[in-house]
Amino acid sequence: MTGNNPEHAVLLAYAPARGRPALAAALALDAALAEVLRSTSEPVLGQIRLRWWDDALRALDDGPAPAVPVLTDLARAFAGTGVRPSMLSGMTDGWSMLLEEEAFDAEALDRQGRLRGGTLFEACGQMFGAQPGDPLIEAGTGWALADLARHVREPALATMAAARARVLLDQALDMRWSSAARSLGAAAHFARMDLDVPLDAPLPTGSPRRLARVLWHRLTGR
């Protein structure tokens, strides 16, 4: 699912300088957890690997990081900020749901997106100094579901995820975002624009139109 995405460089450029390493590390963690699902054919083995990541994230609060670049980067980025790396452990639960659930309804979809994307946006928003009115949970959940829609094999699930993502992202982007949180708002805008592209068509990543839209968001919060 997530991986090398040149638009992540835009998000990092828009983030407050103090929080850029944390956002980069959180996105790298998301990509690492996605790779667990991509590279695992047996759900039980995938669960074991995700549990290892969960335990490792929780251990970062009080101990040294294992010699894994994603974890060492996380430990370094969160050190001394008052935000605990274990805040991100919910992301492992979100990814785990894709191995556990036999069928998703709207409630399960919302929970999966909330655990994966809402957790990431909330932790980074806290790091950035986001304001109470910033719709981090809605935006993060929609961001995750928009990505899920493009990568699941079941057409019905993809359609349902895209529809729910559209509702959440429209709600989140109807708000004016604080300057501290606009990198996360830009991520939500990219995800919302993704939904306007057919699910079986390539995304115009980095197109002038997409970049102009998130630049306007950076300047105005809209």
PDB file of C-alpha atoms in Angstrom:
ATOM      1  CA  MET A   1       0.000   0.000   0.000  1.00  0.00           C
ATOM      2  CA  THR A   2       2.012   2.999   1.128  1.00  0.00           C
ATOM      3  CA  GLY A   3       5.603   3.045  -0.053  1.00  0.00           C
ATOM      4  CA  ASN A   4       7.921   5.424  -1.885  1.00  0.00           C
ATOM      5  CA  ASN A   5       5.706   8.415  -2.611  1.00  0.00           C
ATOM      6  CA  PRO A   6       7.238  11.644  -3.930  1.00  0.00           C
ATOM      7  CA  GLU A   7       4.345  13.637  -2.486  1.00  0.00           C
ATOM      8  CA  HIS A   8       5.583  12.720   0.982  1.00  0.00           C
ATOM      9  CA  ALA A   9       8.392  15.219   0.378  1.00  0.00           C
ATOM     10  CA  VAL A  10       5.730  17.930   0.073  1.00  0.00           C
ATOM     11  CA  LEU A  11       4.147  16.886   3.359  1.00  0.00           C
ATOM     12  CA  LEU A  12       7.520  17.024   5.093  1.00  0.00           C
ATOM     13  CA  ALA A  13       8.249  20.463   3.658  1.00  0.00           C
ATOM     14  CA  TYR A  14       4.921  21.748   5.027  1.00  0.00           C
ATOM     15  CA  ALA A  15       5.433  20.242   8.497  1.00  0.00           C
ATOM     16  CA  PRO A  16       6.876  22.320  11.347  1.00  0.00           C
ATOM     17  CA  ALA A  17      10.639  21.806  11.376  1.00  0.00           C
ATOM     18  CA  ARG A  18      10.585  20.258  14.844  1.00  0.00           C
ATOM     19  CA  GLY A  19       8.133  17.596  13.701  1.00  0.00           C
ATOM     20  CA  ARG A  20       9.507  16.640  10.296  1.00  0.00           C
ATOM     21  CA  PRO A  21      11.595  13.706  11.564  1.00  0.00           C
ATOM     22  CA  ALA A  22       8.558  12.332  13.403  1.00  0.00           C
ATOM     23  CA  LEU A  23       6.313  12.568  10.343  1.00  0.00           C
ATOM     24  CA  ALA A  24       8.973  10.943   8.165  1.00  0.00           C
ATOM     25  CA  ALA A  25       9.427   8.158  10.709  1.00  0.00           C
ATOM     26  CA  ALA A  26       5.673   7.614  11.100  1.00  0.00           C
ATOM     27  CA  LEU A  27       5.195   7.346   7.330  1.00  0.00           C
ATOM     28  CA  ALA A  28       8.117   4.922   7.153  1.00  0.00           C
ATOM     29  CA  LEU A  29       6.502   2.857   9.909  1.00  0.00           C
ATOM     30  CA  ASP A  30       3.235   2.771   7.959  1.00  0.00           C
ATOM     31  CA  ALA A  31       5.126   1.566   4.875  1.00  0.00           C
ATOM     32  CA  ALA A  32       6.903  -1.117   6.925  1.00  0.00           C
ATOM     33  CA  LEU A  33       3.599  -2.396   8.316  1.00  0.00           C
ATOM     34  CA  ALA A  34       2.114  -2.422   4.812  1.00  0.00           C
ATOM     35  CA  GLU A  35       5.074  -4.505   3.667  1.00  0.00           C
ATOM     36  CA  VAL A  36       4.239  -7.113   6.319  1.00  0.00           C
ATOM     37  CA  LEU A  37       0.895  -7.698   4.620  1.00  0.00           C
ATOM     38  CA  ARG A  38       2.370  -7.523   1.135  1.00  0.00           C
ATOM     39  CA  SER A  39       5.028 -10.111   1.883  1.00  0.00           C
ATOM     40  CA  THR A  40       3.025 -12.537   4.039  1.00  0.00           C
ATOM     41  CA  SER A  41       0.914 -15.278   2.511  1.00  0.00           C
ATOM     42  CA  GLU A  42      -0.144 -16.861   5.814  1.00  0.00           C
ATOM     43  CA  PRO A  43      -2.317 -14.652   8.062  1.00  0.00           C
ATOM     44  CA  VAL A  44      -0.966 -16.275  11.224  1.00  0.00           C
ATOM     45  CA  LEU A  45       2.606 -15.402  10.270  1.00  0.00           C
ATOM     46  CA  GLY A  46       1.515 -11.876   9.445  1.00  0.00           C
ATOM     47  CA  GLN A  47      -0.075 -11.558  12.871  1.00  0.00           C
ATOM     48  CA  ILE A  48       3.130 -12.703  14.528  1.00  0.00           C
ATOM     49  CA  ARG A  49       5.170 -10.162  12.605  1.00  0.00           C
ATOM     50  CA  LEU A  50       2.751  -7.349  13.402  1.00  0.00           C
ATOM     51  CA  ARG A  51       2.809  -8.329  17.076  1.00  0.00           C
ATOM     52  CA  TRP A  52       6.588  -7.981  17.018  1.00  0.00           C
ATOM     53  CA  TRP A  53       6.222  -4.428  15.686  1.00  0.00           C
ATOM     54  CA  ASP A  54       3.606  -3.649  18.326  1.00  0.00           C
ATOM     55  CA  ASP A  55       5.831  -4.900  21.154  1.00  0.00           C
ATOM     56  CA  ALA A  56       8.830  -3.023  19.743  1.00  0.00           C
ATOM     57  CA  LEU A  57       6.887   0.258  19.539  1.00  0.00           C
ATOM     58  CA  ARG A  58       5.698  -0.048  23.127  1.00  0.00           C
ATOM     59  CA  ALA A  59       9.218  -0.825  24.303  1.00  0.00           C
ATOM     60  CA  LEU A  60      10.561   2.390  22.756  1.00  0.00           C
ATOM     61  CA  ASP A  61       8.962   4.424  25.545  1.00  0.00           C
ATOM     62  CA  ASP A  62      11.393   3.134  28.152  1.00  0.00           C
ATOM     63  CA  GLY A  63      14.243   1.375  26.377  1.00  0.00           C
ATOM     64  CA  PRO A  64      16.628   1.493  23.431  1.00  0.00           C
ATOM     65  CA  ALA A  65      15.409   0.783  19.937  1.00  0.00           C
ATOM     66  CA  PRO A  66      16.262  -2.491  18.194  1.00  0.00           C
ATOM     67  CA  ALA A  67      18.729  -2.196  15.332  1.00  0.00           C
ATOM     68  CA  VAL A  68      15.934  -1.577  12.833  1.00  0.00           C
ATOM     69  CA  PRO A  69      16.192   1.758  10.964  1.00  0.00           C
ATOM     70  CA  VAL A  70      12.467   2.555  11.205  1.00  0.00           C
ATOM     71  CA  LEU A  71      12.534   2.082  14.968  1.00  0.00           C
ATOM     72  CA  THR A  72      15.799   3.905  15.576  1.00  0.00           C
ATOM     73  CA  ASP A  73      14.464   6.839  13.541  1.00  0.00           C
ATOM     74  CA  LEU A  74      11.241   6.826  15.558  1.00  0.00           C
ATOM     75  CA  ALA A  75      13.073   6.742  18.864  1.00  0.00           C
ATOM     76  CA  ARG A  76      15.293   9.637  17.812  1.00  0.00           C
ATOM     77  CA  ALA A  77      12.430  11.712  16.417  1.00  0.00           C
ATOM     78  CA  PHE A  78      10.196  11.335  19.473  1.00  0.00           C
ATOM     79  CA  ALA A  79      12.901  11.685  22.124  1.00  0.00           C
ATOM     80  CA  GLY A  80      12.352  14.638  24.422  1.00  0.00           C
ATOM     81  CA  THR A  81       9.142  15.772  22.728  1.00  0.00           C
ATOM     82  CA  GLY A  82       6.651  14.554  25.308  1.00  0.00           C
ATOM     83  CA  VAL A  83       4.984  12.349  22.688  1.00  0.00           C
ATOM     84  CA  ARG A  84       5.508   8.660  23.362  1.00  0.00           C
ATOM     85  CA  PRO A  85       6.328   6.326  20.444  1.00  0.00           C
ATOM     86  CA  SER A  86       3.791   3.847  21.825  1.00  0.00           C
ATOM     87  CA  MET A  87       1.070   6.247  20.626  1.00  0.00           C
ATOM     88  CA  LEU A  88       1.698   4.724  17.204  1.00  0.00           C
ATOM     89  CA  SER A  89       1.094   1.151  18.349  1.00  0.00           C
ATOM     90  CA  GLY A  90      -2.550   1.417  17.316  1.00  0.00           C
ATOM     91  CA  MET A  91      -1.336   1.395  13.721  1.00  0.00           C
ATOM     92  CA  THR A  92      -0.336  -2.252  14.096  1.00  0.00           C
ATOM     93  CA  ASP A  93      -3.871  -3.063  15.233  1.00  0.00           C
ATOM     94  CA  GLY A  94      -5.280  -1.334  12.172  1.00  0.00           C
ATOM     95  CA  TRP A  95      -3.103  -3.318   9.809  1.00  0.00           C
ATOM     96  CA  SER A  96      -3.820  -6.489  11.782  1.00  0.00           C
ATOM     97  CA  MET A  97      -7.541  -6.097  11.109  1.00  0.00           C
ATOM     98  CA  LEU A  98      -6.867  -6.699   7.419  1.00  0.00           C
ATOM     99  CA  LEU A  99      -5.583 -10.150   8.338  1.00  0.00           C
ATOM    100  CA  GLU A 100      -8.289 -10.916  10.886  1.00  0.00           C
ATOM    101  CA  GLU A 101     -11.563  -9.696   9.401  1.00  0.00           C
ATOM    102  CA  GLU A 102     -13.381 -12.035   7.041  1.00  0.00           C
ATOM    103  CA  ALA A 103     -15.886  -9.357   6.067  1.00  0.00           C
ATOM    104  CA  PHE A 104     -15.878  -5.620   6.667  1.00  0.00           C
ATOM    105  CA  ASP A 105     -18.951  -3.573   7.424  1.00  0.00           C
ATOM    106  CA  ALA A 106     -18.984   0.207   7.763  1.00  0.00           C
ATOM    107  CA  GLU A 107     -18.157   0.065  11.460  1.00  0.00           C
ATOM    108  CA  ALA A 108     -15.157  -2.216  10.933  1.00  0.00           C
ATOM    109  CA  LEU A 109     -13.909  -0.041   8.090  1.00  0.00           C
ATOM    110  CA  ASP A 110     -14.076   3.061  10.270  1.00  0.00           C
ATOM    111  CA  ARG A 111     -12.206   1.279  13.032  1.00  0.00           C
ATOM    112  CA  GLN A 112      -9.480   0.071  10.677  1.00  0.00           C
ATOM    113  CA  GLY A 113      -8.990   3.529   9.223  1.00  0.00           C
ATOM    114  CA  ARG A 114      -9.080   5.140  12.656  1.00  0.00           C
ATOM    115  CA  LEU A 115      -6.446   2.806  14.051  1.00  0.00           C
ATOM    116  CA  ARG A 116      -4.122   3.187  11.103  1.00  0.00           C
ATOM    117  CA  GLY A 117      -4.555   6.745   9.874  1.00  0.00           C
ATOM    118  CA  GLY A 118      -6.231   8.437  12.816  1.00  0.00           C
ATOM    119  CA  THR A 119      -3.456   7.216  15.100  1.00  0.00           C
ATOM    120  CA  LEU A 120      -0.744   8.522  12.766  1.00  0.00           C
ATOM    121  CA  PHE A 121      -2.403  11.933  12.305  1.00  0.00           C
ATOM    122  CA  GLU A 122      -3.143  12.306  16.013  1.00  0.00           C
ATOM    123  CA  ALA A 123       0.407  11.497  17.129  1.00  0.00           C
ATOM    124  CA  CYS A 124       2.004  13.767  14.551  1.00  0.00           C
ATOM    125  CA  GLY A 125      -0.543  16.502  15.203  1.00  0.00           C
ATOM    126  CA  GLN A 126       0.339  16.449  18.871  1.00  0.00           C
ATOM    127  CA  MET A 127       4.000  16.697  17.926  1.00  0.00           C
ATOM    128  CA  PHE A 128       3.285  19.661  15.626  1.00  0.00           C
ATOM    129  CA  GLY A 129       1.156  21.604  18.097  1.00  0.00           C
ATOM    130  CA  ALA A 130      -2.128  21.111  16.247  1.00  0.00           C
ATOM    131  CA  GLN A 131      -5.140  22.973  17.603  1.00  0.00           C
ATOM    132  CA  PRO A 132      -8.310  21.384  19.074  1.00  0.00           C
ATOM    133  CA  GLY A 133     -10.309  22.329  15.962  1.00  0.00           C
ATOM    134  CA  ASP A 134      -8.019  20.453  13.588  1.00  0.00           C
ATOM    135  CA  PRO A 135      -9.989  17.381  12.388  1.00  0.00           C
ATOM    136  CA  LEU A 136      -7.098  14.965  12.752  1.00  0.00           C
ATOM    137  CA  ILE A 137      -9.094  11.788  13.404  1.00  0.00           C
ATOM    138  CA  GLU A 138     -11.534  12.301  10.533  1.00  0.00           C
ATOM    139  CA  ALA A 139      -8.757  13.250   8.123  1.00  0.00           C
ATOM    140  CA  GLY A 140      -6.480  10.407   9.168  1.00  0.00           C
ATOM    141  CA  THR A 141      -9.263   7.846   8.953  1.00  0.00           C
ATOM    142  CA  GLY A 142     -10.273   9.101   5.508  1.00  0.00           C
ATOM    143  CA  TRP A 143      -6.637   9.139   4.371  1.00  0.00           C
ATOM    144  CA  ALA A 144      -6.216   5.494   5.366  1.00  0.00           C
ATOM    145  CA  LEU A 145      -9.489   4.370   3.788  1.00  0.00           C
ATOM    146  CA  ALA A 146      -8.731   6.181   0.525  1.00  0.00           C
ATOM    147  CA  ASP A 147      -5.461   4.272   0.341  1.00  0.00           C
ATOM    148  CA  LEU A 148      -7.162   0.995   1.268  1.00  0.00           C
ATOM    149  CA  ALA A 149      -9.702   1.465  -1.537  1.00  0.00           C
ATOM    150  CA  ARG A 150      -6.941   1.405  -4.142  1.00  0.00           C
ATOM    151  CA  HIS A 151      -5.236  -1.722  -2.827  1.00  0.00           C
ATOM    152  CA  VAL A 152      -7.861  -4.268  -1.794  1.00  0.00           C
ATOM    153  CA  ARG A 153      -8.848  -6.980  -4.243  1.00  0.00           C
ATOM    154  CA  GLU A 154     -12.567  -7.120  -3.433  1.00  0.00           C
ATOM    155  CA  PRO A 155     -14.402  -4.533  -5.578  1.00  0.00           C
ATOM    156  CA  ALA A 156     -17.269  -4.205  -3.102  1.00  0.00           C
ATOM    157  CA  LEU A 157     -14.884  -3.466  -0.231  1.00  0.00           C
ATOM    158  CA  ALA A 158     -12.930  -0.976  -2.351  1.00  0.00           C
ATOM    159  CA  THR A 159     -16.126   0.841  -3.266  1.00  0.00           C
ATOM    160  CA  MET A 160     -17.308   0.940   0.340  1.00  0.00           C
ATOM    161  CA  ALA A 161     -13.918   2.183   1.587  1.00  0.00           C
ATOM    162  CA  ALA A 162     -13.808   4.911  -1.068  1.00  0.00           C
ATOM    163  CA  ALA A 163     -17.331   6.065  -0.246  1.00  0.00           C
ATOM    164  CA  ARG A 164     -16.602   6.292   3.461  1.00  0.00           C
ATOM    165  CA  ALA A 165     -13.269   8.012   2.826  1.00  0.00           C
ATOM    166  CA  ARG A 166     -15.023  10.619   0.681  1.00  0.00           C
ATOM    167  CA  VAL A 167     -17.472  11.465   3.478  1.00  0.00           C
ATOM    168  CA  LEU A 168     -14.762  11.767   6.127  1.00  0.00           C
ATOM    169  CA  LEU A 169     -12.362  13.753   3.978  1.00  0.00           C
ATOM    170  CA  ASP A 170     -15.071  16.144   2.818  1.00  0.00           C
ATOM    171  CA  GLN A 171     -15.940  16.774   6.470  1.00  0.00           C
ATOM    172  CA  ALA A 172     -12.303  17.292   7.443  1.00  0.00           C
ATOM    173  CA  LEU A 173     -11.508  19.570   4.520  1.00  0.00           C
ATOM    174  CA  ASP A 174     -14.540  21.743   5.137  1.00  0.00           C
ATOM    175  CA  MET A 175     -12.687  23.055   8.198  1.00  0.00           C
ATOM    176  CA  ARG A 176      -9.945  25.667   8.309  1.00  0.00           C
ATOM    177  CA  TRP A 177      -6.775  23.990   9.553  1.00  0.00           C
ATOM    178  CA  SER A 178      -4.296  25.615  11.897  1.00  0.00           C
ATOM    179  CA  SER A 179      -0.919  26.471  10.427  1.00  0.00           C
ATOM    180  CA  ALA A 180       0.797  23.833  12.588  1.00  0.00           C
ATOM    181  CA  ALA A 181      -1.302  20.981  11.179  1.00  0.00           C
ATOM    182  CA  ARG A 182      -1.376  21.888   7.492  1.00  0.00           C
ATOM    183  CA  SER A 183       1.044  19.178   6.410  1.00  0.00           C
ATOM    184  CA  LEU A 184      -1.542  16.665   7.644  1.00  0.00           C
ATOM    185  CA  GLY A 185      -4.288  18.653   5.939  1.00  0.00           C
ATOM    186  CA  ALA A 186      -2.243  18.450   2.740  1.00  0.00           C
ATOM    187  CA  ALA A 187      -2.124  14.659   3.128  1.00  0.00           C
ATOM    188  CA  ALA A 188      -5.911  14.684   3.422  1.00  0.00           C
ATOM    189  CA  HIS A 189      -6.179  16.806   0.258  1.00  0.00           C
ATOM    190  CA  PHE A 190      -3.962  14.397  -1.676  1.00  0.00           C
ATOM    191  CA  ALA A 191      -6.143  11.508  -0.483  1.00  0.00           C
ATOM    192  CA  ARG A 192      -9.326  13.345  -1.463  1.00  0.00           C
ATOM    193  CA  MET A 193      -7.960  14.009  -4.944  1.00  0.00           C
ATOM    194  CA  ASP A 194      -7.066  10.322  -5.204  1.00  0.00           C
ATOM    195  CA  LEU A 195     -10.756   9.515  -4.832  1.00  0.00           C
ATOM    196  CA  ASP A 196     -11.560  11.464  -7.995  1.00  0.00           C
ATOM    197  CA  VAL A 197      -9.386   9.065 -10.009  1.00  0.00           C
ATOM    198  CA  PRO A 198     -10.906   5.684 -11.017  1.00  0.00           C
ATOM    199  CA  LEU A 199      -9.665   2.974  -8.695  1.00  0.00           C
ATOM    200  CA  ASP A 200      -8.088   1.036 -11.558  1.00  0.00           C
ATOM    201  CA  ALA A 201      -6.304   4.086 -13.037  1.00  0.00           C
ATOM    202  CA  PRO A 202      -2.840   5.335 -12.062  1.00  0.00           C
ATOM    203  CA  LEU A 203      -2.688   8.385  -9.832  1.00  0.00           C
ATOM    204  CA  PRO A 204      -1.216  11.586 -11.316  1.00  0.00           C
ATOM    205  CA  THR A 205       1.193  11.851  -8.409  1.00  0.00           C
ATOM    206  CA  GLY A 206       3.027  15.154  -8.321  1.00  0.00           C
ATOM    207  CA  SER A 207       0.908  16.766 -11.028  1.00  0.00           C
ATOM    208  CA  PRO A 208       0.793  20.597 -11.107  1.00  0.00           C
ATOM    209  CA  ARG A 209      -2.899  20.560 -10.222  1.00  0.00           C
ATOM    210  CA  ARG A 210      -2.358  18.438  -7.137  1.00  0.00           C
ATOM    211  CA  LEU A 211       0.611  20.489  -5.980  1.00  0.00           C
ATOM    212  CA  ALA A 212      -1.239  23.765  -6.541  1.00  0.00           C
ATOM    213  CA  ARG A 213      -4.174  22.537  -4.449  1.00  0.00           C
ATOM    214  CA  VAL A 214      -2.052  21.637  -1.445  1.00  0.00           C
ATOM    215  CA  LEU A 215      -0.046  24.853  -1.781  1.00  0.00           C
ATOM    216  CA  TRP A 216      -3.314  26.783  -1.491  1.00  0.00           C
ATOM    217  CA  HIS A 217      -4.097  24.740   1.622  1.00  0.00           C
ATOM    218  CA  ARG A 218      -0.723  25.577   3.087  1.00  0.00           C
ATOM    219  CA  LEU A 219      -1.342  29.290   2.553  1.00  0.00           C
ATOM    220  CA  THR A 220      -4.965  29.429   3.683  1.00  0.00           C
ATOM    221  CA  GLY A 221      -5.738  26.337   5.754  1.00  0.00           C
ATOM    222  CA  ARG A 222      -8.550  25.496   3.324  1.00  0.00           C
TER     223      ARG A 222
END
